[in-house]
GROMACS .gro file of N, CA and C in nm:
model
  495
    1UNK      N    1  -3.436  -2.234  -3.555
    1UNK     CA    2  -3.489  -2.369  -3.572
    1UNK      C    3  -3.388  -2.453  -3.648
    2UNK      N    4  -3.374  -2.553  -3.553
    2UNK     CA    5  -3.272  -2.710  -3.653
    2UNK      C    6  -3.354  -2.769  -3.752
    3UNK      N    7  -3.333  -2.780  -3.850
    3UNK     CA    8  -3.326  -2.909  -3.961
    3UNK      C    9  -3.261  -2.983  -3.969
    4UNK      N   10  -3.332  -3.104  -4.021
    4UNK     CA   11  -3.257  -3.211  -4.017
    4UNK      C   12  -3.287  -3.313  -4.113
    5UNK      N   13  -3.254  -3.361  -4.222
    5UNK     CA   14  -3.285  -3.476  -4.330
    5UNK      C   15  -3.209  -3.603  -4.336
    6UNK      N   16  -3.234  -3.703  -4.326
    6UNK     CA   17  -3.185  -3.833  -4.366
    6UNK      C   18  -3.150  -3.917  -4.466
    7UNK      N   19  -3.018  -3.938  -4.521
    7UNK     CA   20  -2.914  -3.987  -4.631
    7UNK      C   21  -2.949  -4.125  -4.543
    8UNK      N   22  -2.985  -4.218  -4.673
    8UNK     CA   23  -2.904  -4.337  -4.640
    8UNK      C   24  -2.800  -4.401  -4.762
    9UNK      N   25  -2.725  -4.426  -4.671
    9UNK     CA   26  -2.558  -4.418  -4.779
    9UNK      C   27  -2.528  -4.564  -4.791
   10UNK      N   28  -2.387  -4.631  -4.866
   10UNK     CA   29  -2.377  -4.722  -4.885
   10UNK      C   30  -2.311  -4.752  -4.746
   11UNK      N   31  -2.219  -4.667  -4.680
   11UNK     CA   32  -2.184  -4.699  -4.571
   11UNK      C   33  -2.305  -4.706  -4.403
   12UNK      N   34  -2.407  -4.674  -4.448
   12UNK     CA   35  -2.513  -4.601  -4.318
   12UNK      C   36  -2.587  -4.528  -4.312
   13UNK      N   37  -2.648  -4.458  -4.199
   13UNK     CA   38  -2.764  -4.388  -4.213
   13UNK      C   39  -2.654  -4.262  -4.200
   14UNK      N   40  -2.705  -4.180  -4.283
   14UNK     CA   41  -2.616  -4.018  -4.204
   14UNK      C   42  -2.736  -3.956  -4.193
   15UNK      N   43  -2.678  -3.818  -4.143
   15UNK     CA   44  -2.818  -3.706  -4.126
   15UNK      C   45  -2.730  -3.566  -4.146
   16UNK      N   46  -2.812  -3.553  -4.210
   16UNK     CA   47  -2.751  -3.374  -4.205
   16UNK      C   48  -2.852  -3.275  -4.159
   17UNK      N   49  -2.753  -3.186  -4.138
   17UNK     CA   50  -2.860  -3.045  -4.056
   17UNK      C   51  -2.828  -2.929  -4.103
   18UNK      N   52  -2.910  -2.872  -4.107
   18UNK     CA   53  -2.918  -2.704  -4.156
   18UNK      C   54  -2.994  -2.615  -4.072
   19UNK      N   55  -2.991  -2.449  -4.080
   19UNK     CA   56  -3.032  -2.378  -3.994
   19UNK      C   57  -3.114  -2.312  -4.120
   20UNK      N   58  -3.157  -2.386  -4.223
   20UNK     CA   59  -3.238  -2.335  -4.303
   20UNK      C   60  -3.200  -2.295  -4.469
   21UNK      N   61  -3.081  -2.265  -4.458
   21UNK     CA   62  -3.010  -2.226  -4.557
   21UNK      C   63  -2.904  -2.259  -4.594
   22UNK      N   64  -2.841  -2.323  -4.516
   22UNK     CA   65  -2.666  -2.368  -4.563
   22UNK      C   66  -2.689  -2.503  -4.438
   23UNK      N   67  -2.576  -2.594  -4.493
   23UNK     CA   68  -2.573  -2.712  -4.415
   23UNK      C   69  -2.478  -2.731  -4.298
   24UNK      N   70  -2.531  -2.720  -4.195
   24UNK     CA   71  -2.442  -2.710  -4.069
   24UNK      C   72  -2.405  -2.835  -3.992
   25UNK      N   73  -2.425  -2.948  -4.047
   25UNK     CA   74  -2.345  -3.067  -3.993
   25UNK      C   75  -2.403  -3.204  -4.098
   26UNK      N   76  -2.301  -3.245  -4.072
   26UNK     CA   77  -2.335  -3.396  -4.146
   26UNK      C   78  -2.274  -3.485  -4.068
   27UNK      N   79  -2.315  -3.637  -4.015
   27UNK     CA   80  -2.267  -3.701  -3.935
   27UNK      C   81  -2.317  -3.862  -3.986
   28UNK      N   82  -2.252  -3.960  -3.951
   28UNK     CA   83  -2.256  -4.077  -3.959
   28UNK      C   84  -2.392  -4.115  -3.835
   29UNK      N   85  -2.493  -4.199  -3.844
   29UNK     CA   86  -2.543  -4.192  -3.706
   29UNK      C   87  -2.472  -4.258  -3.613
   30UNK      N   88  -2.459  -4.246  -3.547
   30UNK     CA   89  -2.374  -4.284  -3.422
   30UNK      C   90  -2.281  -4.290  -3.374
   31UNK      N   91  -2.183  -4.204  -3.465
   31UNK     CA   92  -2.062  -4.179  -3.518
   31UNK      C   93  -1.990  -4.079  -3.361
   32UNK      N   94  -1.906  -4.110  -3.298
   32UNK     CA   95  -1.838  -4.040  -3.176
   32UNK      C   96  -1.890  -3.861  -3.222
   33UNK      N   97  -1.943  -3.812  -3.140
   33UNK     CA   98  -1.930  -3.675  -3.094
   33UNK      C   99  -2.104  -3.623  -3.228
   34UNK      N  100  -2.173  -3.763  -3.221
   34UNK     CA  101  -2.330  -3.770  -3.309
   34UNK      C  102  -2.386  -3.647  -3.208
   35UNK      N  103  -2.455  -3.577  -3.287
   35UNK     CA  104  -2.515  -3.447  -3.172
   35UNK      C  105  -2.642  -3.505  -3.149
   36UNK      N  106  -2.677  -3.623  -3.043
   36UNK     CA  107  -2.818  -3.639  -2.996
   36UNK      C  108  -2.954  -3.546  -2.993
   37UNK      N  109  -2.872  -3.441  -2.885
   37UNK     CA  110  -2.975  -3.340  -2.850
   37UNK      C  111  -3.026  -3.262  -2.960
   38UNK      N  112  -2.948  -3.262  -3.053
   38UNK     CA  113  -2.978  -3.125  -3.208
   38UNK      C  114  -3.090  -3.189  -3.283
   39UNK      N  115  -3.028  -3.350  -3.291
   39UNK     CA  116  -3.160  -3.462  -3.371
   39UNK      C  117  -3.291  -3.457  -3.248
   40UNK      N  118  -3.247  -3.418  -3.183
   40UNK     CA  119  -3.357  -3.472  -3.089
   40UNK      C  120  -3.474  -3.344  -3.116
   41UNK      N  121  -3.409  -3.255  -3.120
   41UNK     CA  122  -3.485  -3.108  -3.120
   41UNK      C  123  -3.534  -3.055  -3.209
   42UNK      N  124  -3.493  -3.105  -3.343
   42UNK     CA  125  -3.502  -3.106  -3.500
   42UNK      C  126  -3.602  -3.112  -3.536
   43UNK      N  127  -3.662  -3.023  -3.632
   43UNK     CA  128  -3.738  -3.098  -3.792
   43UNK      C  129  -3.727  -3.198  -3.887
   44UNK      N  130  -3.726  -3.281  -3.925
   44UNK     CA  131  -3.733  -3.344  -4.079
   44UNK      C  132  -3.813  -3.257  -4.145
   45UNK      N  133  -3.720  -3.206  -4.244
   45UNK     CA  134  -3.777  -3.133  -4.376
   45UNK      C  135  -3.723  -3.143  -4.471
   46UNK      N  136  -3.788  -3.099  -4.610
   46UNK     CA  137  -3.720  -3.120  -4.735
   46UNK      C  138  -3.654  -2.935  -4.757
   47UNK      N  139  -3.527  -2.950  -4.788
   47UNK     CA  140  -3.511  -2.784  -4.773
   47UNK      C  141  -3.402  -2.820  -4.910
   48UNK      N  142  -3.372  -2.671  -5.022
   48UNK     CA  143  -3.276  -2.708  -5.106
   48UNK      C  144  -3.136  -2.735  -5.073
   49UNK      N  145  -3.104  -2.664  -4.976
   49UNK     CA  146  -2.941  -2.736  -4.897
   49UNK      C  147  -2.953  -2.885  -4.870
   50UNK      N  148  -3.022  -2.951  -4.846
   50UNK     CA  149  -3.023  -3.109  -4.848
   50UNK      C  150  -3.083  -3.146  -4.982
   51UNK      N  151  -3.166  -3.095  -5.090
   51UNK     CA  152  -3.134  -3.131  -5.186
   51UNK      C  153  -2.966  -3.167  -5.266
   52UNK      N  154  -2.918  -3.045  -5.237
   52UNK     CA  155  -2.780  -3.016  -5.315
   52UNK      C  156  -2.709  -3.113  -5.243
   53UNK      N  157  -2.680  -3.124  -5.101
   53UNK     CA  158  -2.580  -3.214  -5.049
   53UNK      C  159  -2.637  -3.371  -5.088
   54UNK      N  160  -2.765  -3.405  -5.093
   54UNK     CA  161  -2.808  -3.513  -5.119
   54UNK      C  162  -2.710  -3.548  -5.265
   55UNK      N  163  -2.759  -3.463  -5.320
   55UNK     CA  164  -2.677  -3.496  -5.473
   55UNK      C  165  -2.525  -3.499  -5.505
   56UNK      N  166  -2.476  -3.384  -5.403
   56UNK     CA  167  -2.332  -3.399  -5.374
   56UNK      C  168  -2.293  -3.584  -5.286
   57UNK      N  169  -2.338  -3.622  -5.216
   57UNK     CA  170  -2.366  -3.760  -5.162
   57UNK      C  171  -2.347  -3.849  -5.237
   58UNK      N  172  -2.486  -3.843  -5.355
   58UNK     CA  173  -2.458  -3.959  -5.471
   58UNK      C  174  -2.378  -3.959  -5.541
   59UNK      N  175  -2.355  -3.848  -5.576
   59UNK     CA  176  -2.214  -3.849  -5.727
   59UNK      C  177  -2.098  -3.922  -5.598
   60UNK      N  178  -2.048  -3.842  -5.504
   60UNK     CA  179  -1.930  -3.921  -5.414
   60UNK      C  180  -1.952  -4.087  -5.390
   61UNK      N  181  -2.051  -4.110  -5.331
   61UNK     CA  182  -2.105  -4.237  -5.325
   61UNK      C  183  -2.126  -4.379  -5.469
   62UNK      N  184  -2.070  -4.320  -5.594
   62UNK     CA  185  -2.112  -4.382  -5.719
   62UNK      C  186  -1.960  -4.364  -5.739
   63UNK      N  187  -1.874  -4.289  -5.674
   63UNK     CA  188  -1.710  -4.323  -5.679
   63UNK      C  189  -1.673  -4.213  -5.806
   64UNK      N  190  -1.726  -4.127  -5.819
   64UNK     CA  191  -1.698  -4.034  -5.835
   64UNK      C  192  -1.664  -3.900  -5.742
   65UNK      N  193  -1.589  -3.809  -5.803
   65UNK     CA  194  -1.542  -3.681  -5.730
   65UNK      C  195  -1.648  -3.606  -5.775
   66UNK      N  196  -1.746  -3.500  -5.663
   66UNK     CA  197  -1.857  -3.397  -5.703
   66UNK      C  198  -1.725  -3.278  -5.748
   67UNK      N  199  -1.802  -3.196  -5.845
   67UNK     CA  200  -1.772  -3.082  -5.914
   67UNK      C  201  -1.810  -2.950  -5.826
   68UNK      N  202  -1.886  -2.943  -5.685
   68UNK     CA  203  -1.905  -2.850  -5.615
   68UNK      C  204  -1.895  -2.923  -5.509
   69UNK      N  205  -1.932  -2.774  -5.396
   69UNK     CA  206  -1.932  -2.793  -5.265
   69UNK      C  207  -2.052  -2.770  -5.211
   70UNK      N  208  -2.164  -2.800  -5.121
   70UNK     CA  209  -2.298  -2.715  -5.073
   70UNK      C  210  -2.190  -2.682  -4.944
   71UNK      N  211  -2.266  -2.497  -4.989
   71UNK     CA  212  -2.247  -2.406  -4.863
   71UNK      C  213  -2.259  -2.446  -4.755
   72UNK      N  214  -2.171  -2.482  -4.698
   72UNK     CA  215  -2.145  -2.523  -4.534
   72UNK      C  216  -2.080  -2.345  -4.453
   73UNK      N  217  -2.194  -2.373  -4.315
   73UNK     CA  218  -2.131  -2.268  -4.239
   73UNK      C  219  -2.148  -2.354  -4.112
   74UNK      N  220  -1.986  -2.316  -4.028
   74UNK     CA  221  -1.987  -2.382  -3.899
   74UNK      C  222  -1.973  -2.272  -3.795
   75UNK      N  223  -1.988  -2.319  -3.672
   75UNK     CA  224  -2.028  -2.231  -3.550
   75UNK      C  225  -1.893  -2.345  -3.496
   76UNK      N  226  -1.792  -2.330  -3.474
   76UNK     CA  227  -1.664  -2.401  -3.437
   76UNK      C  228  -1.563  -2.260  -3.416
   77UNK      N  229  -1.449  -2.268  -3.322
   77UNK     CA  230  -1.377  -2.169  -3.321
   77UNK      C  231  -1.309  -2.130  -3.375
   78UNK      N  232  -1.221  -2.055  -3.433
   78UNK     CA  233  -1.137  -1.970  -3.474
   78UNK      C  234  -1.013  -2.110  -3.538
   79UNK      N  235  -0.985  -2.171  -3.434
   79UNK     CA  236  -0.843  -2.299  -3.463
   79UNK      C  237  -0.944  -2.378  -3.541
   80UNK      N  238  -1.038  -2.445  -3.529
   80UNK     CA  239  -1.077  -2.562  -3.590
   80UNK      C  240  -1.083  -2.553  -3.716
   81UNK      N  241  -1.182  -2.400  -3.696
   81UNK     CA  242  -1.183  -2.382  -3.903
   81UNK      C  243  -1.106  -2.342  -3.939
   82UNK      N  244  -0.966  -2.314  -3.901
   82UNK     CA  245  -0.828  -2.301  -3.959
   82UNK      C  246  -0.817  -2.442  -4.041
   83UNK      N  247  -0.812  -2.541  -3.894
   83UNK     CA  248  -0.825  -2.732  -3.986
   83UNK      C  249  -0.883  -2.733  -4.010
   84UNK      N  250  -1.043  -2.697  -4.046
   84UNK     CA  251  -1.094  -2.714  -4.164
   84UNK      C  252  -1.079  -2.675  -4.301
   85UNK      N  253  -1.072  -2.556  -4.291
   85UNK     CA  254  -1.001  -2.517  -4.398
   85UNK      C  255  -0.896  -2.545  -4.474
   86UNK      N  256  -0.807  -2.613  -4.389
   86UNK     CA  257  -0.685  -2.702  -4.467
   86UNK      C  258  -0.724  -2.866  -4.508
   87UNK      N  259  -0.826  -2.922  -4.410
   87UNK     CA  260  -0.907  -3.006  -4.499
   87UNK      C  261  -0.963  -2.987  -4.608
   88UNK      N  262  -1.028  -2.896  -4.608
   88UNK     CA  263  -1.106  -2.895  -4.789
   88UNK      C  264  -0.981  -2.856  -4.866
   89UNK      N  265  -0.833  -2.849  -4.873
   89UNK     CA  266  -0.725  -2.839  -4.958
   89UNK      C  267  -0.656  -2.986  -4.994
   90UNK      N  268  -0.728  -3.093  -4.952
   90UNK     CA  269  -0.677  -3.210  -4.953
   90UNK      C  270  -0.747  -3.278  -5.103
   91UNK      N  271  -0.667  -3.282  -5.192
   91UNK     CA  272  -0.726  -3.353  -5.300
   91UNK      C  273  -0.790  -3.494  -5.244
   92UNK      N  274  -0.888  -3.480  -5.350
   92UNK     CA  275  -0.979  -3.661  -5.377
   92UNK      C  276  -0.903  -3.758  -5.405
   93UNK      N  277  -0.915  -3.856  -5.312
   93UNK     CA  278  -0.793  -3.990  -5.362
   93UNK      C  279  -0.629  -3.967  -5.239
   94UNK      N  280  -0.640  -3.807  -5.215
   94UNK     CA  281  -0.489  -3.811  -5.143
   94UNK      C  282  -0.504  -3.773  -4.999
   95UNK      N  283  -0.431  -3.787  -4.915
   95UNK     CA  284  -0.434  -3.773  -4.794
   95UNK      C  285  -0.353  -3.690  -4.713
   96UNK      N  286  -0.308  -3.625  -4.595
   96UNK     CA  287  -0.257  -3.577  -4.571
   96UNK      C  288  -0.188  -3.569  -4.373
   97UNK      N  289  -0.086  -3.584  -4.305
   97UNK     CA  290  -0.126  -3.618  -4.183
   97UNK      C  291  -0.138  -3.494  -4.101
   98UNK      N  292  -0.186  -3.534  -3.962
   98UNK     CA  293  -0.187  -3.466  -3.867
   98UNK      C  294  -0.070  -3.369  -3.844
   99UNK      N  295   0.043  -3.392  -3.847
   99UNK     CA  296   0.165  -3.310  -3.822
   99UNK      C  297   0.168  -3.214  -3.964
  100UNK      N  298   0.165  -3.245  -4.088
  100UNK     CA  299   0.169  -3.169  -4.191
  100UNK      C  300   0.038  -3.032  -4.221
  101UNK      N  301  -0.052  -3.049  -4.126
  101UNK     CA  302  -0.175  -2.972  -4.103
  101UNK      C  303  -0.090  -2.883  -4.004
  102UNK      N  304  -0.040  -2.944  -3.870
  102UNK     CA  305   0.020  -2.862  -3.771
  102UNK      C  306   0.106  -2.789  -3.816
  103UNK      N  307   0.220  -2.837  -3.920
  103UNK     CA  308   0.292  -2.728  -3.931
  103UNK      C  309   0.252  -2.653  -4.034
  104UNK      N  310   0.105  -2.667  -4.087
  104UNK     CA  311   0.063  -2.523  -4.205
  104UNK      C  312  -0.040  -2.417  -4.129
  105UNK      N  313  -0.126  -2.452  -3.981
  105UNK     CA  314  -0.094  -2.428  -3.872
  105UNK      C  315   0.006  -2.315  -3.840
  106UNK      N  316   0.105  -2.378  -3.795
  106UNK     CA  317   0.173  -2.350  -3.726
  106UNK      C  318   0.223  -2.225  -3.812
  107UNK      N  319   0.270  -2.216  -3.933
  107UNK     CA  320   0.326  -2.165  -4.000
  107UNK      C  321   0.190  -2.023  -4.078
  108UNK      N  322   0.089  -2.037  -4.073
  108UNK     CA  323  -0.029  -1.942  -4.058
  108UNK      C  324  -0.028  -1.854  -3.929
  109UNK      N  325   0.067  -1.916  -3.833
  109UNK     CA  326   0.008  -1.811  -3.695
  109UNK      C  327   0.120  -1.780  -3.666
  110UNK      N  328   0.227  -1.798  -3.735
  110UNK     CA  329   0.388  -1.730  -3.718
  110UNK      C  330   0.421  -1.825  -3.576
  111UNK      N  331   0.388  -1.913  -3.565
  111UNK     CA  332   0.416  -1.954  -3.421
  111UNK      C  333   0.518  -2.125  -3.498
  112UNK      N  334   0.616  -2.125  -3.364
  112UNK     CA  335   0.720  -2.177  -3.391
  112UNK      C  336   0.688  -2.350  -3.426
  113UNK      N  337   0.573  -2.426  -3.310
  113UNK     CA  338   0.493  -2.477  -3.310
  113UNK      C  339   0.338  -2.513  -3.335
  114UNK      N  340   0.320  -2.662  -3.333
  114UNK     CA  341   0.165  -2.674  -3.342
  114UNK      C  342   0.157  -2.825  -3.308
  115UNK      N  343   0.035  -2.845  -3.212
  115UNK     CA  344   0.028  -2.931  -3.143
  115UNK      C  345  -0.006  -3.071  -3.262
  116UNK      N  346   0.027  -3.163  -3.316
  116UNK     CA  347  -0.045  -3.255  -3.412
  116UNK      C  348  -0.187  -3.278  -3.353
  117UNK      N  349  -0.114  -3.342  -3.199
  117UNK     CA  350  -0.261  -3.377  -3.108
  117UNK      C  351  -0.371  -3.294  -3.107
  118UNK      N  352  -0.358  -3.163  -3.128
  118UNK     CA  353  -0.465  -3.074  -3.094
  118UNK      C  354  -0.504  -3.057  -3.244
  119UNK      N  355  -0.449  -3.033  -3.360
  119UNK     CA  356  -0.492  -3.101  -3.478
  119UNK      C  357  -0.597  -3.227  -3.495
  120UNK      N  358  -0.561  -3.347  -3.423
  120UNK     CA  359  -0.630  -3.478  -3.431
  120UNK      C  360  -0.767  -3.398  -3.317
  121UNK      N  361  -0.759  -3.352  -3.248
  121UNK     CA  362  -0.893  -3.325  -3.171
  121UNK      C  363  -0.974  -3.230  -3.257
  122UNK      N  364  -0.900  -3.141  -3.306
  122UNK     CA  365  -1.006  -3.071  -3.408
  122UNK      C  366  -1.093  -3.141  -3.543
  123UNK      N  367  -0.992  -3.220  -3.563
  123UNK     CA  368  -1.025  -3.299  -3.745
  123UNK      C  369  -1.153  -3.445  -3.644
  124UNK      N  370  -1.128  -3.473  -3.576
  124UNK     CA  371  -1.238  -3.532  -3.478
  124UNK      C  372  -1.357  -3.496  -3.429
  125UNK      N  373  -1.338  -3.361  -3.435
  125UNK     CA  374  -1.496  -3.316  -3.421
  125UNK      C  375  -1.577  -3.199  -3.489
  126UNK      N  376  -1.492  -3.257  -3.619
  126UNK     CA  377  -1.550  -3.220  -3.716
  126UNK      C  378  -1.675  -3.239  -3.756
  127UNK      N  379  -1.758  -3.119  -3.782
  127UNK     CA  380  -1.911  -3.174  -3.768
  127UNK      C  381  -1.957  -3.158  -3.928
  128UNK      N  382  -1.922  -3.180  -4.021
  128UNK     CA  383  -1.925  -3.199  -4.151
  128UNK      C  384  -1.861  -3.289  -4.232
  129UNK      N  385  -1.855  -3.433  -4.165
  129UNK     CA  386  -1.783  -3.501  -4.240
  129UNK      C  387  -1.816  -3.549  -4.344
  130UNK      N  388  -1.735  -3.640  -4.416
  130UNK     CA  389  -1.703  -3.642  -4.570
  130UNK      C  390  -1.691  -3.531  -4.659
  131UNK      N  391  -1.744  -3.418  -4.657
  131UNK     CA  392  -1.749  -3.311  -4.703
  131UNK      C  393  -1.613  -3.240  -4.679
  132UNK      N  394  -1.617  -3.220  -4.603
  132UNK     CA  395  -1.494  -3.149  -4.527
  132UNK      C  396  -1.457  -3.288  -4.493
  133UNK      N  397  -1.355  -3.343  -4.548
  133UNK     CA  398  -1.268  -3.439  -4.584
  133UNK      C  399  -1.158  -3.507  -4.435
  134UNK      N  400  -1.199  -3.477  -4.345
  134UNK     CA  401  -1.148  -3.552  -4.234
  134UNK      C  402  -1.095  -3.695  -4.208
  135UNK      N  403  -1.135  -3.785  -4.338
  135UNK     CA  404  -1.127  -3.924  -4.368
  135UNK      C  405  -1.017  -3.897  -4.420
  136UNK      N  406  -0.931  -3.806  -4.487
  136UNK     CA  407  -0.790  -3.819  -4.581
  136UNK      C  408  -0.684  -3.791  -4.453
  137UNK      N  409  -0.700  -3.779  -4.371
  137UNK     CA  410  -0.608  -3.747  -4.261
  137UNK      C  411  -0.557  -3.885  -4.187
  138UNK      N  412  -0.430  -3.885  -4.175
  138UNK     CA  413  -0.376  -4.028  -4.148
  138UNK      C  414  -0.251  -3.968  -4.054
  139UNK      N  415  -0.208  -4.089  -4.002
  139UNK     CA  416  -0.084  -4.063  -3.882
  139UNK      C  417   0.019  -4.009  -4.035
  140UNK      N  418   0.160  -4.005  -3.880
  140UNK     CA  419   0.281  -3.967  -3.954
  140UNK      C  420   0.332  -4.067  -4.017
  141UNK      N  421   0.307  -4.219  -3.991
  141UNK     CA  422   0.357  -4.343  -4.059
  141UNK      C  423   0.289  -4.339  -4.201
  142UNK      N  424   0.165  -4.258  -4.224
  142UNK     CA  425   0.056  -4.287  -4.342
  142UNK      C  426  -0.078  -4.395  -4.263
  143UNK      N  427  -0.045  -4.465  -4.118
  143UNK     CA  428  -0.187  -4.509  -4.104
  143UNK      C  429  -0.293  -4.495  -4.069
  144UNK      N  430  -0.399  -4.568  -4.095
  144UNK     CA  431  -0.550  -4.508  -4.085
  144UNK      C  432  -0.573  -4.521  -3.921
  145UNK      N  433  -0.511  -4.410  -3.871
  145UNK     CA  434  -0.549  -4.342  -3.746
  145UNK      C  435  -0.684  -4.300  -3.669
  146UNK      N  436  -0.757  -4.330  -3.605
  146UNK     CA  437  -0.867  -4.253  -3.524
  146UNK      C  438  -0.975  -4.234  -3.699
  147UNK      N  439  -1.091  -4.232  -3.641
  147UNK     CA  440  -1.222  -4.147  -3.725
  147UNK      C  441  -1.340  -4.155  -3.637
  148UNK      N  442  -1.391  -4.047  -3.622
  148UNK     CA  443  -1.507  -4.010  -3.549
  148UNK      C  444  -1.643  -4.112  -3.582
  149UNK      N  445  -1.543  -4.160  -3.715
  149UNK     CA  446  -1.750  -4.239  -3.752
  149UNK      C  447  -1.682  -4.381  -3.770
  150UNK      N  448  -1.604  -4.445  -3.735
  150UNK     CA  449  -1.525  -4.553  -3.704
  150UNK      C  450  -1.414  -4.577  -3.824
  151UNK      N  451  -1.343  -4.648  -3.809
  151UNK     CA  452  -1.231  -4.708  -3.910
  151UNK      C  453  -1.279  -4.810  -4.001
  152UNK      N  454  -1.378  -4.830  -3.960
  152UNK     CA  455  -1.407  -4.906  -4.120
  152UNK      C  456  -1.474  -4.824  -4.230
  153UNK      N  457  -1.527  -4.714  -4.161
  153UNK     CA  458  -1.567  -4.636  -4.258
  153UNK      C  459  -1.442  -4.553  -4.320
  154UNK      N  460  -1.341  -4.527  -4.248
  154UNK     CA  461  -1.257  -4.423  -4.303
  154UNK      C  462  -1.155  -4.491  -4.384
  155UNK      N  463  -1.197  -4.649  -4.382
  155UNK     CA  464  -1.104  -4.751  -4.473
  155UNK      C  465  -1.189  -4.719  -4.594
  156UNK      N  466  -1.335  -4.720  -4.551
  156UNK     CA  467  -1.368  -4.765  -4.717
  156UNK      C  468  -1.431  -4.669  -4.790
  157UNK      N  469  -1.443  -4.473  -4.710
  157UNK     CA  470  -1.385  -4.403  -4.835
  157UNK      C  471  -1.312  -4.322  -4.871
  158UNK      N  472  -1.188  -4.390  -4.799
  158UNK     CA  473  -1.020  -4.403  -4.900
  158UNK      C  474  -0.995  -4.489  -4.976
  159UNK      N  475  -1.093  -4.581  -5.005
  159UNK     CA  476  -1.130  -4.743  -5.106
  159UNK      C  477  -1.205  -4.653  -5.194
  160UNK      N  478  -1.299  -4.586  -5.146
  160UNK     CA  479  -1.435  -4.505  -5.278
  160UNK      C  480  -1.346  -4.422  -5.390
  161UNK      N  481  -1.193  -4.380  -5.308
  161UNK     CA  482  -1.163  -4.250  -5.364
  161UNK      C  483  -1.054  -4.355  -5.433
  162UNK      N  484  -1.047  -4.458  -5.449
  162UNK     CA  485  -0.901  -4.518  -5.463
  162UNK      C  486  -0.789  -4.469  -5.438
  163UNK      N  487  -0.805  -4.471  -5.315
  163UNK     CA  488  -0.652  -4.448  -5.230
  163UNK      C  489  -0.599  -4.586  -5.164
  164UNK      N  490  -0.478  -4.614  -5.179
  164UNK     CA  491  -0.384  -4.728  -5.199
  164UNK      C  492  -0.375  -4.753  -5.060
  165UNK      N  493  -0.429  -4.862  -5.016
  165UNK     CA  494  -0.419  -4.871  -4.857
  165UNK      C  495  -0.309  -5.003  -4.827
   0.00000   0.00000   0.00000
């Protein structure tokens, strides 16, 4: 069974979902690659994993950095949560690009290469955003490149985190 609870943020409505116990997506509503069918199929409930992320939410949202993480588990393949995992290594406030992911990537799988592009498709459908920090990811110039939940959001929290745009 899906869960599902409703944040409303300074930027929008988000929703997060859980399979009961840990939080398995967070999304902007309407945000490119929004899982319709999961909301559609869902509960609204009050469960303590959306307590905790709720609260993880506000402290971020009041422009502060949270002091934890709520247990996130994803059902994504083998490469993605590689980039995820190098997302949650991205300090608060700093950013990091697509090619510099590829070659830590690249350099994790002994392989000579790594696609940036296939980097930018993973950090895109990322189904835990803000959390897993997909907003600090920027081209190779430093600009605010692509975001699944649009560019004005991914302008303004690299503005929340005071990052120098």
């Amino acid at each position: 069974m899906n869960n599902i609870f409703h944040y409303v943020s300074p930027l929008g409505g988000i929703t997060l979902a859980s399979d009961g116990e840990v939080l398995t997506g967070l999304w902007f509503e309407g945000q490119k690659y929004y899982p319709q069918n999961l909301v559609a199929e869902s509960s609204e409930v009050k469960l303590p994993i959306f307590t905790e992320t709720v609260n993880w939410l506000d402290i971020y949202f009041s422009g502060k950095e949270p002091d934890f993480t709520p247990t996130i588990s994803l059902n994504t393949t083998p490469f993605r949560k590689a980039v995820y995992d190098i997302l949650l290594t991205i300090p608060y406030g700093q950013t990091m690009t697509y090619g510099e992911i590829a070659n830590i990537i690249a350099n994790q799988q002994g392989a000579e290469h790594m696609s940036a592009q296939a980097v930018g498709s993973a950090v895109g459908h990322n189904p835990v955003s803000i959390i897993i920090p997909c907003h600090r990811v920027v081209g190779a110039d430093g600009s605010l490149t692509g975001y699944a939940g649009r560019l004005d959001k991914k302008t303004a929290l690299l503005k929340l985190e005071k990052y120098e745009i």
